[in-house]
C-alpha cells in the first residue's frame, strides 16, 4: 500500500520509515513531484494537520497523511504549542526556538512539558485523526546532537537523557510521533484485513 506523506521534513520521513513494516510504502512530496510549502494557518494541531492532508489529497488524488506536532510546556500555559516551528520568528530556527523556551523557563520550577502529534489520514476520500502524546521535562541546557527541533532540551518520562542523546530506535520507543503512528498502522492493518 502506498501513502503520500504530506511533509517536506526529511527527519519526519526518516522516523516514519523506520517504523514501517513491509505492508506500507511512504512516498514523499518530492517523490510525488510536489514542491510547495504547505500552509499551517490554524490555531490547533488538529486543523493544521487536516489542512495539510486535504491540500495534498486535492493535488494528488492519492491516499495520504500529514502530521502536526507541538511542544506544550505546562509553565508556559501550553506554549509554544501550535506555534512551535516559528516560536522565535518566521525564520523557523530550532536553535532560536530553544533559546526562547529556555529563557522563558529561567525562573520557573515546573519544567514539565509534552510533545503532542496529530496525524490526519485521508483514505478513500475520508479523513481520520490519530493522536500521540509524549510527556517529559525541559532541561536547563541543550544536550546531544541527534534528532531535530527541540530534541536537545526534551527528556521523555522514563528516560535520563534528551531525545538528542538517543538514536532513532530509542527515541521511537517514547515518541509522540511513533505513538500516533501506531494508531495509524493499526487502523490500516485492520482495513487491509477487511479487503
Ligand atoms: P511541525 O509539526 O513541523 O509544525 O513542527 C513543529 C515544531 O516542533 C518544529 O519546530 C519542529 O522542529 C518541532 N518538532 C516536531 N517534532 C519534533 C520532535 O520529534 N522533536 C523535537 N522537535 C520536534
Coordinates of C-alpha atoms and ligand atoms in Angstrom, one line a residue:
X1 CA 0.0 0.0 0.0
X2 CA 1.2 3.4 -1.0
X3 CA 0.6 6.6 1.1
X4 CA 1.9 10.1 0.3
X5 CA 3.3 11.7 3.4
X6 CA 2.4 15.4 3.3
X7 CA 5.7 16.9 4.7
X8 CA 8.9 18.5 3.5
X9 CA 10.7 17.5 6.7
X10 CA 13.2 14.8 5.9
X11 CA 13.7 14.0 9.6
X12 CA 10.0 13.1 10.0
X13 CA 10.1 10.9 6.9
X14 CA 13.1 9.1 8.2
X15 CA 11.3 8.5 11.6
X16 CA 8.2 7.3 9.9
X17 CA 10.0 4.9 7.5
X18 CA 11.9 3.4 10.4
X19 CA 8.5 2.4 12.0
X20 CA 7.1 0.7 8.9
X21 CA 6.7 -3.0 8.1
X22 CA 6.6 -4.3 4.6
X23 CA 2.9 -3.5 4.0
X24 CA 3.2 0.3 3.6
X25 CA 5.3 2.4 1.3
X26 CA 5.7 6.1 2.1
X27 CA 6.0 8.5 -0.8
X28 CA 7.5 11.9 0.0
X29 CA 6.2 15.1 -1.6
X30 CA 9.4 15.3 -3.5
X31 CA 8.9 11.8 -4.9
X32 CA 5.3 12.7 -5.8
X33 CA 6.7 15.7 -7.7
X34 CA 5.1 18.3 -5.4
X35 CA 7.1 21.4 -4.4
X36 CA 5.0 23.5 -2.1
X37 CA 5.3 24.9 1.4
X38 CA 2.1 23.6 2.9
X39 CA 0.3 26.3 5.0
X40 CA -0.3 25.9 8.7
X41 CA -2.8 28.8 9.3
X42 CA -4.9 27.4 12.1
X43 CA -4.9 27.6 16.0
X44 CA -4.9 23.9 16.6
X45 CA -2.7 20.9 15.6
X46 CA -5.9 19.1 14.5
X47 CA -6.9 21.8 12.0
X48 CA -3.4 22.3 10.7
X49 CA -2.9 18.5 10.1
X50 CA -6.3 18.4 8.3
X51 CA -5.3 21.4 6.1
X52 CA -2.0 19.7 5.1
X53 CA -3.6 16.3 4.2
X54 CA -6.5 18.0 2.4
X55 CA -4.2 20.1 0.2
X56 CA -2.1 17.1 -0.8
X57 CA -5.2 14.9 -1.4
X58 CA -6.6 17.6 -3.7
X59 CA -3.4 17.8 -5.6
X60 CA -2.7 14.1 -6.0
X61 CA -6.0 12.3 -5.6
X62 CA -3.9 9.7 -3.6
X63 CA -4.4 8.3 -0.1
X64 CA -2.2 10.4 2.1
X65 CA -1.4 11.6 5.6
X66 CA 0.1 14.5 7.3
X67 CA 1.1 15.2 10.9
X68 CA 1.4 18.3 13.0
X69 CA 3.4 18.4 16.2
X70 CA 3.7 20.9 19.0
X71 CA 5.8 21.1 22.2
X72 CA 3.4 22.1 25.1
X73 CA 5.2 23.5 28.2
X74 CA 3.0 23.5 31.2
X75 CA 4.5 26.6 33.0
X76 CA 4.0 28.5 29.7
X77 CA 0.3 27.7 29.5
X78 CA 0.9 25.1 26.8
X79 CA 3.1 27.3 24.6
X80 CA 4.8 27.1 22.1
X81 CA 2.1 24.5 21.1
X82 CA 0.8 25.1 17.6
X83 CA 3.4 27.9 17.2
X84 CA 6.3 25.5 17.9
X85 CA 8.0 25.8 14.5
X86 CA 8.1 29.6 14.5
X87 CA 8.1 30.4 18.2
X88 CA 11.2 32.7 17.9
X89 CA 10.2 34.1 14.5
X90 CA 9.4 33.2 10.9
X91 CA 13.0 32.1 10.2
X92 CA 11.8 28.8 11.9
X93 CA 15.2 28.3 13.6
X94 CA 15.4 25.4 16.0
X95 CA 18.3 27.0 17.8
X96 CA 16.4 30.3 18.3
X97 CA 13.3 28.4 19.4
X98 CA 15.3 26.5 22.1
X99 CA 16.9 29.8 23.4
X100 CA 13.4 31.3 23.7
X101 CA 11.9 28.4 25.6
X102 CA 14.9 28.2 28.0
X103 CA 14.8 32.0 28.5
X104 CA 11.1 31.9 29.4
X105 CA 11.5 29.0 31.8
X106 CA 14.5 30.6 33.5
X107 CA 12.7 31.4 36.8
X108 CA 10.1 28.5 36.7
X109 CA 10.4 25.5 38.9
X110 CA 7.8 23.4 36.9
X111 CA 9.7 22.2 33.8
X112 CA 7.1 19.6 32.8
X113 CA 6.2 19.5 29.1
X114 CA 4.9 17.2 26.5
X115 CA 5.1 16.7 22.7
X116 CA 1.8 16.1 21.0
X117 CA 1.3 14.8 17.5
X118 CA -1.8 14.7 15.5
X119 CA -1.9 12.6 12.3
X120 CA -4.6 13.3 9.7
X121 CA -5.1 10.4 7.3
X122 CA -7.2 10.7 4.1
X123 CA -8.1 7.3 2.8
X124 CA -10.7 6.7 0.1
X125 CA -11.6 10.4 0.5
X126 CA -12.5 10.1 4.2
X127 CA -10.5 11.8 7.0
X128 CA -9.4 10.2 10.3
X129 CA -7.1 11.5 13.0
X130 CA -4.7 9.8 15.4
X131 CA -3.0 11.4 18.4
X132 CA 0.2 10.6 20.2
X133 CA 1.5 12.2 23.4
X134 CA 4.9 12.0 25.0
X135 CA 5.2 13.5 28.5
X136 CA 8.6 14.7 29.8
X137 CA 10.5 17.7 31.0
X138 CA 12.7 20.6 29.7
X139 CA 16.4 20.6 30.5
X140 CA 18.3 23.6 31.8
X141 CA 20.6 23.5 28.8
X142 CA 20.7 21.6 25.4
X143 CA 22.2 18.2 25.5
X144 CA 23.1 15.9 22.5
X145 CA 23.3 16.4 18.7
X146 CA 20.9 13.7 17.3
X147 CA 17.4 14.4 16.1
X148 CA 16.0 17.8 15.3
X149 CA 13.9 20.7 16.6
X150 CA 13.5 20.8 20.4
X151 CA 15.1 17.3 20.9
X152 CA 18.2 18.7 22.7
X153 CA 16.1 20.1 25.6
X154 CA 13.5 17.4 26.0
X155 CA 13.8 14.4 28.2
X156 CA 10.9 11.9 28.0
X157 CA 9.4 10.5 31.2
X158 CA 11.2 7.2 32.0
X159 CA 14.5 8.3 30.4
X160 CA 17.5 10.1 31.8
X161 CA 18.8 11.6 28.5
X162 CA 17.4 14.0 26.0
X163 CA 15.9 12.9 22.7
X164 CA 19.0 14.3 21.0
X165 CA 21.2 11.9 23.0
X166 CA 19.3 8.9 21.7
X167 CA 19.4 7.0 18.4
X168 CA 16.2 6.9 16.3
X169 CA 15.2 3.4 17.6
X170 CA 15.4 4.5 21.2
X171 CA 13.5 7.8 20.5
X172 CA 10.8 5.8 18.8
X173 CA 10.2 3.8 22.0
X174 CA 8.9 7.0 23.6
X175 CA 8.0 9.4 20.9
X176 CA 4.7 11.2 20.3
X177 CA 5.1 10.6 16.6
X178 CA 5.7 6.9 17.0
X179 CA 2.6 6.7 19.3
X180 CA 0.4 8.5 16.8
X181 CA 1.7 6.4 14.0
X182 CA 1.0 3.2 15.9
X183 CA -2.7 4.2 15.8
X184 CA -2.5 4.8 12.1
X185 CA -0.8 1.5 11.4
X186 CA -3.3 -0.5 13.5
X187 CA -6.1 1.2 11.5
X188 CA -4.5 0.5 8.2
X189 CA -3.8 -3.2 9.1
X190 CA -7.5 -3.6 10.1
X191 CA -8.6 -2.1 6.8
X192 CA -6.2 -4.4 4.9
X193 CA -7.6 -7.5 6.7
X194 CA -11.2 -6.5 5.7
X195 CA -10.4 -6.3 2.0
Ligands
LIG1 P1 5.7 20.9 12.7 O1 4.9 19.7 13.0 O2 6.6 20.6 11.5 O3 4.9 22.1 12.5 O4 6.7 21.1 13.9 C1 6.6 22.0 14.9 C2 7.9 22.3 15.6 O5 8.1 21.2 16.5 C3 9.1 22.4 14.7 O6 9.9 23.4 15.2 C4 9.8 21.1 14.9 O7 11.2 21.2 14.7 C5 9.4 20.7 16.3 N1 9.3 19.2 16.4 C6 8.4 18.4 15.8 N2 8.6 17.2 16.1 C7 9.6 17.2 16.9 C8 10.4 16.1 17.6 O8 10.1 14.9 17.5 N3 11.4 16.5 18.4 C9 11.7 17.8 18.5 N4 11.1 18.8 17.9 C10 10.1 18.5 17.1

